[in-house]
XYZ file of C-alpha atoms in Angstrom:
775
model
C 0.000 0.000 0.000
C 1.327 3.473 -0.932
C 0.559 6.305 1.484
C 0.610 9.875 0.239
C 3.708 11.612 1.520
C 1.898 14.847 2.427
C -0.523 12.988 4.728
C 2.421 11.510 6.641
C 4.010 14.884 7.171
C 0.991 15.973 9.147
C 0.955 12.741 11.162
C 4.341 13.446 12.693
C 3.767 17.095 13.438
C 4.495 20.175 11.382
C 7.277 19.449 8.924
C 8.038 16.053 10.458
C 7.469 12.515 9.261
C 7.822 9.763 11.849
C 8.120 6.058 11.115
C 8.317 3.399 13.816
C 8.647 -0.373 13.684
C 8.685 -1.224 17.396
C 12.494 -1.244 17.608
C 13.498 1.853 15.614
C 11.985 5.295 15.192
C 12.930 7.421 12.181
C 12.175 11.126 12.187
C 12.395 13.027 8.889
C 12.480 16.823 9.049
C 12.935 19.186 6.097
C 16.176 21.103 6.671
C 16.704 23.590 3.875
C 17.043 21.629 0.638
C 17.599 18.285 2.417
C 15.906 16.042 4.948
C 17.439 15.474 8.345
C 17.143 11.808 9.306
C 17.192 11.030 13.024
C 17.290 7.396 14.133
C 16.131 6.496 17.642
C 16.414 3.130 19.399
C 13.896 1.847 21.948
C 15.383 1.806 25.436
C 13.943 0.918 28.819
C 13.144 4.595 29.386
C 11.799 5.406 25.921
C 13.256 6.446 22.595
C 16.918 7.479 22.555
C 18.623 9.308 19.702
C 21.542 7.350 18.211
C 22.297 8.516 14.653
C 21.649 11.528 12.463
C 22.591 11.735 8.814
C 25.379 14.043 7.708
C 28.097 15.707 9.742
C 29.833 19.046 10.047
C 32.581 17.596 7.842
C 30.550 15.768 5.184
C 26.913 16.141 4.084
C 24.577 13.250 3.363
C 24.448 12.207 0.638
C 27.819 13.507 -0.518
C 28.145 13.458 -4.289
C 31.226 14.975 -5.882
C 30.566 15.033 -9.613
C 30.163 17.383 -12.527
C 26.661 18.352 -13.604
C 25.235 18.966 -10.141
C 23.141 21.991 -9.209
C 21.055 23.353 -6.373
C 19.387 20.336 -4.743
C 15.624 20.055 -4.309
C 14.550 17.330 -1.890
C 11.158 15.685 -1.447
C 9.526 12.609 0.021
C 8.156 10.706 -2.946
C 6.152 8.013 -1.208
C 5.826 5.908 1.886
C 4.840 2.278 1.520
C 3.374 0.241 4.348
C 2.241 -3.358 4.559
C 1.982 -6.043 7.214
C 5.776 -6.640 7.184
C 7.036 -3.075 7.527
C 7.458 0.383 6.052
C 9.692 2.023 3.476
C 10.129 5.666 2.593
C 11.612 7.033 -0.634
C 13.441 10.353 -0.565
C 14.289 12.067 -3.833
C 16.740 14.878 -4.542
C 17.089 16.614 -7.927
C 20.464 18.254 -8.504
C 21.205 19.370 -12.042
C 21.603 16.282 -14.250
C 21.636 14.002 -11.176
C 18.634 12.553 -9.388
C 19.358 10.836 -6.074
C 16.958 8.379 -4.524
C 17.261 7.045 -1.004
C 14.964 4.183 0.009
C 14.834 3.440 3.750
C 13.167 0.111 4.598
C 12.180 -0.944 8.106
C 10.683 -4.341 8.922
C 8.450 -4.696 11.941
C 10.425 -5.259 15.123
C 13.748 -5.388 13.270
C 16.578 -3.126 14.489
C 18.409 -3.570 11.155
C 17.298 -0.859 8.707
C 18.081 -1.368 5.009
C 18.971 1.687 2.929
C 19.670 1.988 -0.805
C 21.034 5.081 -2.536
C 20.880 5.496 -6.297
C 22.158 8.338 -8.475
C 20.515 8.464 -11.903
C 22.669 10.490 -14.278
C 21.494 12.184 -17.470
C 24.202 12.925 -20.005
C 27.903 13.028 -19.157
C 29.403 13.370 -15.702
C 32.745 12.908 -14.015
C 32.114 11.239 -10.652
C 34.655 11.190 -7.844
C 32.545 9.745 -5.036
C 29.002 9.111 -3.838
C 28.785 8.601 -0.063
C 26.318 8.367 2.776
C 27.293 9.665 6.230
C 25.895 9.424 9.760
C 26.901 11.189 12.949
C 26.878 9.248 16.212
C 24.871 11.341 18.695
C 23.959 9.313 21.808
C 20.982 11.096 23.369
C 21.749 14.098 21.163
C 25.169 14.761 22.674
C 27.768 16.008 20.227
C 30.709 14.079 21.663
C 31.813 12.603 24.940
C 35.383 11.327 24.725
C 36.381 8.631 24.579
C 33.945 6.263 22.926
C 33.665 2.923 24.694
C 34.013 0.904 21.497
C 34.933 1.527 17.879
C 35.605 -0.853 15.023
C 36.528 -0.556 11.376
C 37.882 -3.335 9.156
C 41.000 -1.275 8.466
C 42.837 1.679 9.969
C 43.170 4.944 8.018
C 45.734 6.987 9.980
C 46.427 9.726 7.386
C 44.125 12.472 6.020
C 43.911 11.040 2.479
C 43.293 7.461 3.551
C 40.073 5.464 3.413
C 38.862 2.029 4.456
C 38.989 0.152 1.163
C 36.524 -2.601 0.315
C 39.554 -4.838 -0.135
C 39.338 -5.235 3.653
C 35.580 -5.909 3.739
C 35.765 -9.485 5.025
C 32.919 -8.987 7.519
C 32.437 -5.283 6.866
C 31.022 -3.021 9.563
C 31.715 0.454 10.950
C 30.713 0.516 14.619
C 30.604 2.847 17.605
C 29.331 2.478 21.161
C 28.946 4.767 24.163
C 27.447 3.242 27.267
C 24.508 1.130 26.164
C 24.014 3.044 22.930
C 25.428 1.273 19.902
C 25.410 1.964 16.164
C 26.713 0.092 13.142
C 26.761 0.748 9.427
C 27.019 -2.584 7.612
C 27.707 -2.460 3.859
C 25.300 -4.686 1.951
C 27.887 -6.750 0.141
C 25.369 -7.863 -2.486
C 25.221 -4.254 -3.694
C 28.966 -3.858 -4.205
C 29.872 -7.349 -5.443
C 30.807 -7.575 -9.090
C 33.561 -7.548 -11.643
C 34.158 -4.544 -13.867
C 32.821 -2.068 -11.314
C 32.604 1.534 -12.425
C 33.513 2.619 -8.908
C 34.891 0.600 -6.026
C 33.456 1.089 -2.560
C 35.009 2.374 0.634
C 34.201 3.439 4.152
C 35.426 6.082 6.528
C 35.301 6.812 10.231
C 36.450 9.974 11.943
C 35.872 10.230 15.669
C 37.205 13.678 16.565
C 37.480 15.532 13.250
C 34.003 17.055 13.363
C 31.679 18.096 16.167
C 30.483 14.490 16.446
C 31.967 11.123 15.465
C 30.804 10.044 12.021
C 30.876 7.071 9.700
C 30.632 7.068 5.913
C 30.180 4.442 3.239
C 29.627 4.501 -0.492
C 31.234 4.465 -3.917
C 34.800 5.737 -4.171
C 37.884 4.537 -5.953
C 41.023 3.900 -3.926
C 44.630 2.948 -4.512
C 47.140 0.988 -2.486
C 49.388 3.084 -0.294
C 52.554 2.152 1.591
C 52.852 -1.130 -0.315
C 49.850 -3.168 0.782
C 49.079 -1.767 4.202
C 46.828 1.299 3.725
C 44.567 2.689 0.993
C 44.104 6.250 -0.218
C 41.765 8.333 -2.372
C 42.323 11.491 -4.400
C 40.469 13.339 -7.145
C 42.551 11.736 -9.907
C 40.557 8.540 -9.336
C 37.297 10.059 -10.620
C 35.577 8.268 -13.525
C 33.643 9.479 -16.571
C 30.123 8.081 -17.003
C 27.195 8.754 -19.324
C 23.449 8.112 -19.018
C 23.749 5.591 -16.237
C 23.003 5.029 -12.579
C 25.220 4.308 -9.599
C 23.921 2.625 -6.458
C 24.919 1.024 -3.188
C 23.131 -0.329 -0.140
C 23.827 -0.807 3.538
C 22.187 -1.653 6.835
C 22.018 0.540 9.905
C 21.812 -1.252 13.234
C 21.171 0.706 16.403
C 20.517 -0.282 19.998
C 19.903 1.555 23.256
C 20.350 -1.570 25.367
C 23.641 -3.020 24.158
C 25.891 -4.755 26.712
C 28.864 -2.539 27.507
C 31.413 -2.706 24.657
C 29.672 -5.795 23.236
C 26.996 -4.473 20.882
C 29.175 -5.739 18.037
C 28.163 -9.319 18.810
C 24.715 -8.684 17.322
C 26.451 -7.577 14.119
C 28.532 -10.778 14.073
C 25.332 -12.843 14.368
C 23.648 -10.798 11.641
C 26.509 -11.063 9.160
C 26.760 -14.831 9.443
C 22.994 -15.312 9.192
C 22.611 -12.847 6.318
C 25.708 -13.706 4.300
C 27.966 -16.365 5.808
C 25.412 -19.116 6.363
C 23.751 -18.543 2.999
C 27.073 -18.708 1.186
C 28.146 -21.708 3.262
C 25.113 -23.819 2.355
C 24.740 -22.730 -1.262
C 28.111 -21.849 -2.781
C 30.707 -24.186 -4.219
C 33.205 -22.871 -1.718
C 36.983 -23.286 -1.513
C 36.967 -27.101 -1.342
C 36.945 -28.778 -4.769
C 38.297 -32.231 -3.853
C 37.806 -34.597 -0.915
C 40.105 -34.097 2.044
C 41.880 -37.341 1.192
C 43.374 -35.577 -1.848
C 44.752 -32.748 0.256
C 46.109 -35.206 2.821
C 47.874 -37.143 0.067
C 49.356 -33.955 -1.333
C 50.560 -32.859 2.095
C 52.107 -36.050 3.455
C 53.023 -38.017 0.314
C 53.986 -35.238 -2.120
C 55.041 -32.204 -0.084
C 56.510 -33.862 3.007
C 59.186 -35.883 1.111
C 60.533 -32.640 -0.362
C 61.140 -31.032 3.059
C 61.739 -33.923 5.490
C 65.431 -34.286 6.259
C 66.927 -36.877 8.602
C 69.898 -35.968 10.771
C 71.739 -36.948 13.918
C 71.798 -34.481 16.791
C 73.063 -35.090 20.319
C 73.389 -38.742 19.388
C 69.729 -39.095 18.423
C 67.994 -39.516 15.080
C 65.911 -36.410 14.369
C 63.787 -35.070 11.510
C 63.888 -31.531 10.163
C 60.881 -30.210 8.247
C 62.908 -27.647 6.380
C 61.527 -24.162 5.926
C 64.295 -22.921 3.606
C 64.022 -19.464 5.140
C 66.689 -18.994 7.786
C 69.543 -17.942 5.488
C 67.414 -15.068 4.184
C 65.849 -14.168 7.532
C 69.039 -14.143 9.592
C 71.658 -13.324 6.958
C 73.349 -16.706 7.284
C 75.080 -18.961 4.782
C 72.907 -20.986 2.413
C 73.347 -24.183 4.424
C 71.235 -22.552 7.143
C 68.215 -23.277 4.962
C 68.449 -26.841 6.231
C 66.277 -25.431 9.001
C 63.439 -26.532 11.216
C 61.285 -23.926 12.948
C 59.312 -24.068 16.181
C 57.683 -20.653 16.182
C 54.058 -19.571 16.037
C 53.754 -19.421 12.259
C 56.000 -22.310 11.292
C 55.669 -24.900 14.002
C 57.222 -28.206 12.979
C 55.875 -29.886 16.099
C 52.242 -29.148 15.251
C 52.746 -30.271 11.657
C 54.388 -33.476 12.868
C 51.450 -34.076 15.211
C 49.148 -34.302 12.179
C 51.640 -36.491 10.313
C 51.697 -38.915 13.255
C 47.882 -38.982 13.495
C 47.600 -39.887 9.826
C 50.367 -42.467 10.002
C 48.606 -44.008 12.987
C 45.246 -44.046 11.202
C 46.461 -45.661 7.981
C 49.179 -47.818 9.504
C 52.149 -46.038 7.891
C 55.204 -46.614 10.135
C 57.453 -44.400 8.022
C 55.220 -41.364 8.571
C 55.113 -42.057 12.295
C 58.892 -42.381 12.384
C 59.394 -39.049 10.620
C 56.921 -37.354 12.960
C 58.627 -38.788 16.038
C 61.932 -37.473 14.699
C 60.487 -33.959 14.785
C 59.281 -34.508 18.335
C 62.755 -35.739 19.274
C 64.323 -32.589 17.860
C 61.915 -30.369 19.798
C 62.814 -32.145 23.028
C 66.515 -31.524 22.317
C 66.067 -27.744 22.175
C 68.352 -26.461 24.945
C 66.645 -24.651 27.802
C 68.156 -21.648 29.578
C 66.125 -21.256 32.739
C 63.264 -22.889 30.847
C 63.511 -20.747 27.692
C 64.474 -22.280 24.351
C 65.567 -21.099 20.914
C 62.925 -21.466 18.225
C 64.977 -22.431 15.128
C 67.391 -25.282 14.399
C 69.590 -25.836 11.382
C 72.209 -28.373 10.408
C 75.279 -27.906 8.231
C 78.549 -29.717 7.582
C 79.847 -29.053 11.079
C 76.728 -30.106 12.961
C 73.474 -28.777 14.343
C 72.900 -25.246 15.581
C 70.097 -23.549 17.502
C 69.112 -19.934 16.766
C 67.129 -17.904 19.298
C 64.691 -16.364 16.829
C 64.292 -14.980 13.345
C 65.664 -11.524 12.545
C 62.821 -10.658 10.182
C 59.565 -10.719 12.127
C 61.204 -10.214 15.507
C 63.119 -7.623 17.518
C 66.780 -6.675 17.383
C 68.915 -9.180 15.461
C 67.025 -12.298 16.465
C 69.133 -12.942 19.580
C 66.139 -12.871 21.946
C 64.124 -15.901 23.037
C 60.461 -15.446 22.169
C 58.085 -16.394 24.977
C 55.069 -16.825 22.679
C 57.000 -19.217 20.414
C 58.007 -21.174 23.507
C 54.437 -21.222 24.804
C 53.043 -22.526 21.511
C 55.699 -25.222 21.176
C 55.301 -26.336 24.786
C 51.526 -26.457 24.314
C 52.044 -28.900 21.456
C 54.532 -30.919 23.460
C 51.679 -31.515 25.890
C 49.487 -32.722 23.022
C 52.264 -35.100 22.030
C 52.124 -36.686 25.480
C 48.787 -38.185 24.386
C 50.407 -39.788 21.340
C 53.489 -41.018 23.197
C 52.364 -41.887 26.740
C 55.743 -43.485 27.449
C 57.302 -40.018 27.088
C 54.726 -38.194 29.229
C 56.950 -37.855 32.290
C 59.807 -36.493 30.196
C 57.488 -34.042 28.435
C 56.075 -32.814 31.718
C 59.552 -32.190 33.116
C 60.497 -30.195 30.017
C 57.313 -28.114 29.945
C 57.436 -27.490 33.701
C 60.853 -25.893 33.317
C 59.346 -23.430 30.861
C 56.367 -22.897 33.164
C 58.741 -22.145 36.056
C 60.325 -19.413 33.949
C 56.909 -17.916 33.242
C 55.936 -17.905 36.886
C 59.254 -16.380 37.933
C 58.863 -13.466 35.531
C 55.114 -12.805 35.639
C 54.508 -9.216 36.667
C 52.092 -8.042 39.324
C 49.774 -6.908 36.527
C 49.635 -10.491 35.217
C 51.585 -9.738 32.038
C 54.379 -11.998 30.784
C 57.250 -10.097 29.106
C 57.641 -11.250 25.516
C 61.416 -11.524 24.914
C 64.539 -12.485 26.863
C 68.106 -12.054 25.686
C 69.563 -15.447 24.877
C 72.827 -14.734 26.712
C 71.894 -12.534 29.659
C 68.283 -13.767 30.002
C 67.262 -10.176 30.689
C 63.822 -9.204 29.394
C 63.643 -6.743 26.511
C 61.895 -3.440 27.177
C 59.644 -3.951 24.147
C 56.438 -5.721 25.196
C 57.744 -6.105 28.751
C 54.809 -4.353 30.405
C 52.071 -4.496 27.796
C 51.271 -7.156 25.205
C 48.399 -9.385 24.153
C 50.813 -12.314 23.671
C 50.382 -12.913 27.398
C 47.253 -14.869 26.433
C 49.439 -17.451 24.667
C 51.277 -18.224 27.897
C 47.956 -18.353 29.781
C 46.727 -20.876 27.204
C 49.774 -23.090 27.766
C 49.577 -22.844 31.560
C 45.890 -23.813 31.558
C 46.757 -26.879 29.488
C 49.617 -27.767 31.829
C 47.341 -27.481 34.851
C 44.713 -29.672 33.173
C 47.343 -32.417 32.886
C 49.227 -32.003 36.175
C 46.617 -30.476 38.531
C 49.357 -28.324 40.035
C 47.503 -25.229 41.256
C 50.269 -22.692 40.662
C 49.835 -23.048 36.901
C 46.116 -22.364 37.092
C 46.613 -19.336 39.326
C 49.178 -17.853 36.941
C 46.958 -18.522 33.927
C 43.974 -16.855 35.563
C 46.088 -13.898 36.649
C 47.291 -13.482 33.044
C 43.761 -13.532 31.705
C 42.618 -10.955 34.258
C 45.296 -8.738 32.727
C 43.910 -9.435 29.251
C 40.344 -8.669 30.376
C 41.279 -5.393 32.066
C 44.157 -4.079 29.934
C 43.669 -5.501 26.432
C 39.945 -6.042 25.869
C 38.605 -2.568 26.844
C 40.569 -0.780 24.095
C 41.116 -3.863 21.920
C 44.894 -3.623 22.149
C 45.356 -6.904 20.288
C 49.000 -6.550 19.392
C 51.667 -9.224 19.267
C 55.015 -9.591 17.529
C 53.461 -9.808 14.073
C 51.572 -6.528 14.486
C 54.754 -4.442 14.393
C 57.635 -6.605 13.144
C 56.240 -8.448 10.117
C 55.404 -6.960 6.718
C 53.072 -4.325 8.235
C 55.783 -2.470 10.093
C 54.988 0.450 12.340
C 56.388 1.892 15.561
C 55.330 0.312 18.833
C 52.693 2.620 20.281
C 51.216 3.399 16.850
C 47.643 4.755 17.098
C 45.100 5.823 14.485
C 43.795 9.179 15.707
C 41.011 9.244 13.103
C 39.302 6.003 14.141
C 40.724 6.070 17.685
C 41.977 2.503 17.370
C 45.143 0.569 18.053
C 46.661 -1.844 15.540
C 45.188 -5.294 16.093
C 46.339 -8.761 15.137
C 44.179 -11.868 15.011
C 46.850 -14.214 16.434
C 46.580 -12.658 19.892
C 42.766 -12.812 19.755
C 43.047 -16.502 18.898
C 45.356 -17.126 21.870
C 42.973 -15.347 24.244
C 39.912 -17.210 22.964
C 41.789 -20.497 23.371
C 42.840 -19.641 26.926
C 39.273 -18.695 27.874
C 37.935 -21.963 26.510
C 40.486 -24.010 28.443
C 39.952 -22.090 31.666
C 36.195 -22.484 31.443
C 36.576 -26.213 30.884
C 38.733 -26.352 34.016
C 36.947 -23.951 36.367
C 33.404 -23.566 34.949
C 33.609 -19.889 35.935
C 31.110 -17.923 33.786
C 33.606 -15.102 33.236
C 35.700 -17.315 30.956
C 32.725 -18.375 28.891
C 31.337 -14.847 28.579
C 34.671 -13.186 27.861
C 35.729 -16.040 25.604
C 32.625 -15.805 23.445
C 33.047 -12.028 23.159
C 36.706 -12.396 22.137
C 35.831 -15.166 19.688
C 33.157 -12.965 18.151
C 35.572 -10.067 17.871
C 37.965 -12.385 16.048
C 35.073 -13.381 13.769
C 34.917 -9.799 12.500
C 38.052 -10.756 10.556
C 36.478 -13.873 8.995
C 35.272 -13.724 5.403
C 31.509 -14.208 5.185
C 31.676 -14.030 1.379
C 33.983 -14.332 -1.591
C 33.823 -11.161 -3.715
C 33.566 -11.645 -7.437
C 36.308 -9.120 -8.112
C 38.726 -11.674 -6.626
C 39.086 -14.863 -8.656
C 39.647 -17.251 -5.760
C 37.018 -18.891 -3.553
C 37.642 -17.261 -0.180
C 34.621 -17.919 2.018
C 35.520 -18.705 5.618
C 39.116 -17.514 5.590
C 40.613 -14.971 7.973
C 42.530 -11.755 7.654
C 45.682 -10.953 9.597
C 45.196 -7.533 11.156
C 43.619 -4.129 10.708
C 46.720 -2.822 8.924
C 47.120 -5.459 6.242
C 45.238 -6.728 3.227
C 45.410 -10.528 3.147
C 42.402 -12.743 2.481
C 42.366 -16.381 3.642
C 45.601 -16.316 5.602
C 47.048 -19.633 6.777
C 46.138 -18.898 10.403
C 42.596 -20.039 9.587
C 43.964 -23.576 9.891
C 44.521 -22.825 13.581
C 41.341 -20.839 14.100
C 39.001 -23.548 12.828
C 39.827 -25.722 15.848
C 38.987 -22.887 18.255
C 35.716 -22.208 16.444
C 34.730 -25.857 16.839
C 35.593 -25.602 20.547
C 33.223 -22.658 20.846
C 30.509 -24.745 19.262
C 31.092 -27.217 22.086
C 31.017 -24.384 24.603
C 27.831 -22.701 23.367
C 25.984 -25.318 21.321
C 25.533 -22.703 18.586
C 25.467 -24.031 15.042
C 27.049 -20.837 13.751
C 30.412 -21.614 15.343
C 30.370 -25.115 13.853
C 29.685 -23.725 10.384
C 32.302 -21.024 10.784
C 34.814 -23.654 11.879
C 34.158 -25.850 8.846
C 34.283 -22.824 6.548
C 37.666 -21.837 8.024
C 38.924 -25.399 7.612
C 37.971 -25.458 3.930
C 39.248 -21.958 3.193
C 42.834 -23.001 2.506
C 42.014 -25.431 -0.245
C 41.498 -22.957 -3.052
C 44.971 -21.551 -2.417
C 46.981 -24.436 -3.858
C 49.499 -23.449 -6.466
C 48.454 -24.394 -10.026
C 49.099 -27.635 -11.893
C 48.535 -29.972 -8.967
C 51.262 -28.568 -6.727
C 51.032 -29.709 -3.093
C 52.089 -26.249 -1.936
C 49.625 -23.583 -0.865
C 50.163 -19.859 -0.782
C 50.198 -18.390 2.698
C 47.222 -16.192 1.735
C 45.470 -14.464 -1.155
C 45.494 -10.885 -2.510
C 48.203 -9.844 -0.043
C 48.965 -6.611 -1.876
C 45.377 -5.981 -3.069
C 46.182 -7.836 -6.292
C 43.948 -10.626 -7.536
C 46.494 -13.395 -7.135
C 48.053 -15.896 -4.770
C 50.624 -14.615 -2.325
C 53.954 -16.351 -1.832
C 54.489 -19.795 -0.326
C 56.322 -19.915 2.982
C 56.673 -23.634 3.488
C 54.782 -26.723 4.535
C 53.668 -25.450 7.938
C 51.905 -22.190 7.084
C 49.136 -23.296 4.740
C 49.254 -26.943 3.772
C 50.301 -28.137 7.216
C 48.284 -25.713 9.348
C 45.094 -26.799 7.586
C 45.697 -30.507 6.942
C 46.668 -31.095 10.581
C 43.310 -29.586 11.505
C 41.556 -31.992 9.130
C 42.882 -34.879 11.209
C 41.911 -33.246 14.520
C 38.397 -32.286 13.412
C 37.676 -35.547 11.600
C 38.644 -37.517 14.688
C 35.962 -35.706 16.686
C 33.236 -34.934 14.150
C 33.798 -37.288 11.225
C 33.270 -36.271 7.603
C 29.739 -35.077 8.356
C 28.011 -34.346 11.635
C 24.409 -34.241 12.860
C 23.285 -32.497 16.021
C 20.318 -34.698 16.902
C 18.836 -32.541 19.638
C 18.809 -29.406 17.489
C 17.950 -31.241 14.266
C 20.661 -29.962 11.935
C 23.614 -31.373 10.066
C 26.784 -29.922 8.568
C 28.871 -31.599 5.912
C 32.569 -31.254 6.661
C 34.426 -33.098 3.896
C 32.916 -32.099 0.573
C 29.326 -33.004 1.346
C 26.110 -31.204 2.203
C 22.920 -31.933 4.081
C 19.806 -30.868 2.168
C 17.555 -31.792 5.080
C 17.637 -33.245 8.586
C 14.632 -34.217 10.692
C 14.436 -36.023 14.016
C 11.155 -37.467 15.271
C 11.318 -39.494 18.452
C 13.842 -42.261 17.699
C 14.045 -41.759 13.903
C 16.758 -39.642 12.257
C 15.983 -38.864 8.626
C 18.316 -36.864 6.398
C 19.431 -36.170 2.856
C 23.218 -36.056 2.359
C 25.003 -35.564 -0.942
C 28.507 -35.292 -2.323
C 29.392 -31.821 -3.653
C 32.942 -32.456 -4.882
C 31.951 -35.182 -7.377
C 34.066 -37.910 -5.857
C 32.128 -41.048 -4.807
C 33.577 -42.358 -1.558
C 32.844 -43.745 1.879
C 32.462 -41.145 4.574
C 32.257 -41.226 8.359
C 29.023 -39.739 9.696
C 28.970 -38.836 13.396
C 26.114 -37.783 15.648
C 26.048 -35.594 18.759
C 23.576 -34.393 21.388
C 21.636 -37.639 21.259
C 18.599 -37.885 23.501
C 17.723 -41.600 23.224
C 19.686 -44.808 23.647
C 19.125 -45.885 20.030
C 17.830 -44.491 16.756
C 16.645 -45.690 13.372
C 18.624 -43.960 10.619
C 17.137 -43.150 7.196
C 19.564 -41.664 4.660
C 18.397 -40.362 1.293
C 15.126 -42.246 1.675
C 16.766 -45.605 2.455
C 16.709 -47.184 5.921
C 20.127 -48.066 7.247
C 18.830 -49.842 10.327
C 18.977 -49.121 14.026
C 22.072 -47.971 15.907
C 22.970 -47.520 19.553
C 23.978 -44.173 21.010
C 27.597 -45.344 21.214
C 27.635 -46.440 17.566
C 26.256 -43.114 16.403
C 28.695 -41.094 18.514
C 31.630 -43.148 17.184
C 30.271 -42.766 13.654
C 28.798 -44.905 10.929
C 30.253 -45.323 7.474
C 28.061 -44.172 4.595
C 28.493 -44.166 0.837
C 28.506 -40.834 -0.964
C-alpha cells in the first residue's frame, strides 16, 4: 500500500514525518534543501537518539561530480504493509537525481537503505557517499567512545577504508549502552568490472560528532599493501547511467557494555555467511583425502630431512628461510622452525595422526623425529631457541628470526616457547611413554613464566639469549600474554598443580582489564612483520590501536580451556566475546572481483590486506571448541568454513604447496608460499583433529541440523522421536565412503534413514563413534 507523503508529514507534526517499527523510530524533518534523518532506538526509558545523517565535515548524501546543481529534496512516497514500512526520498540536482529508500521491517533493528544516483548525459564522478553522525541522546561528543571498530585503519588524512578489507564489513561505535553500526550490503557492491569501487570512513574527533561514511569511491594501495588512499585523480567518466549502493544501519539503546558488536557478528553470518556456506561451491573442490595425500606423500618428502643431533635420530621439516631471515650462509636453509607461524611440532602431530590411522610406520617415524628434535632444544632457565639448522659441522640452535622479531634475532620469544610447549603436551597423548619427560620439560618453561610474571599479570615477551634479561619492548604491555595463559591452563589440566592455574587466571585478568577494553590486540606480528609500524602506533582518526588476530586466537583459546577447568562464567562470557571479535576478521563471502574462492578464511590484522591467511587452519579448531562451549550451530559452520578456506589456495598444476594467503597486496592473485607449515600443514593437521571428533559429516540430533565437513552437504535433517531422517550428498563429485557422526543424542538408540533408504537401528555409542556411509 502506498501512502501519500503529504498525509504523513501531518501525522508526525508540522514538517516532520515519523516512522516506527517497534524497535526503531525514524524522524524526517525538512532542513533547507535536504531532509534530516534522526534514528532512535527503543530503550527501557523510551526512545533514545543514536544517529543523524550528515556531519559538520561531510553532508549526506555527498556526491562529488560534474553536472550537479542546487538540490531540491522531497519525500516521494511511503509504503506500508503487514511486514514493515519504506520511505523514498528524492533529490534533484542538475543532471543528477538521487533516490534514497529506507526500509524498516516490523520489530527489526536492522534498517536497510539503498542510494541510487541516476545520471542524465555526461558526468565525471569522484565519489558518492552516505554519512551518519553518532549522537547518543543528542550529545555532540563525549570522549572517549567505549568501542569503535573498522575493518581497516586509516591513519592519514587522504586514507580510506577500502573494500579490499571488507571481510565482515562493519563500521561501529558504542557509548554506554548506545550502539550503532553501518554494515555495507555486500550484495550491492559485489561484481567484476565495477565503475567505482566502494570504501568506508570513520572519523571520531574531526568534526563536532563522530561520524561514519560508506559509499562508492575509488582507492589505490598506499605504503605497499598496508593502507589505501583516495584522491580526485581517481574520478571516472560516465554517461546516461546510474550508480547505487546499499547498507544496513543497526542501532541499539540496550547493548551490553562494549559488546553491541556481537549482534552484528550474528547478523553477518545469518545474512551472508550461512547462505554462502550452504549454497556456494566454496573453496573445497576435492575430498580431504586428496589434500592429505598432497601434504604427506607429495610435499613432506621434499622437506623432510633426517639428521643426527646429540646422538639421536631427528627429523627436520625444512623451511628454507633462515639464510634469508638471519643473513646466514645458504646451508642454514636446512632449518626446522618451532615458532608460532611455522611450528614443525604441530605439523608433525598431524603427520603422526595420519600415520597411525592408515598404519604407515614411516610417517610415524618421521613425525617422532620432529618430536625428538623439539625435546633436544636447549633450555636456559626454561627458555628455548625457536629455530634449528644443520650444516657440515653439525646442528645449531638460533634464538629467533631476525625478520619478524626484535633486534637481530638474539632474543628468546616467549610466545613461540608457549606454543611449542603447548604442542609438546598434546604429544604426550600420542606417546604416553614419554609423558613424564614431556612434563619435566614443559614445567621448566612454566617455572620461567611464573618467575617473571609481573604483578599486573603480564608476561614479558622476549629475553636475551645470553643474559636472560627481558627486553623493554612488550615487557609491560602485550596481548601475547594470552598465549602463555593458554599453555599454563593446558599444563594445569594435565598435572593439577595449582600454581599453573593461578598464573593462567592472573594473566587472563590482565587481558580482560588491559587488552579487551581498548582492543589492544597486538603481538610480535603486528609491528615486526610486513606491516611495520612503531610500537605505540595509534590511528587518531578512528581512535583505534593496531590489532592482530593471532593474539585474539590465543585469548579465545585460553578462555575456553579455563572455562573447561573452572566452569567460571567469566571465561565463557569473555571467551565468546573475544571469539566474536575475532570473527569480524572472517570472510563471510567471496567477492567476485577476486578470482579465488575465499569464504571462511581470515585476515591478519587491521593494517594489512590478506584474504584467507594460513592462520585459519589454527582458528578452525577454536571455532569448533566454541561450538562445544555454546551449542551454537554458527560456530560449527564457521569452523568448517575456516577449515575449507585453505584449499582454493593451492598453487596451479597440482602442486602440493599452498600460498600463505590471497590478494596480499590488493592484487587478484596468490601470495607467496612460505613452506609446509603455514598453509598446507596448518590446515591438513586440523583436518585430522576435526575428523577424529566430528567425522566427515556431523548431525546435532537434539537441534535437528547437520553440517557436511568433507565435501558433502545436508539438504535436510529431521528427528522425530527415535528416527533420524536426512538427505546427504557429495558436492565435490568424488564417490567415496564417509564417516558420519552424531552428537547431542537424547535416546539410547535411533533408526537412521539416509536419502530415503533405511540403514537400520544404531545404539547411542555407535552413532557417537560414527557410521560409514556411501557418498
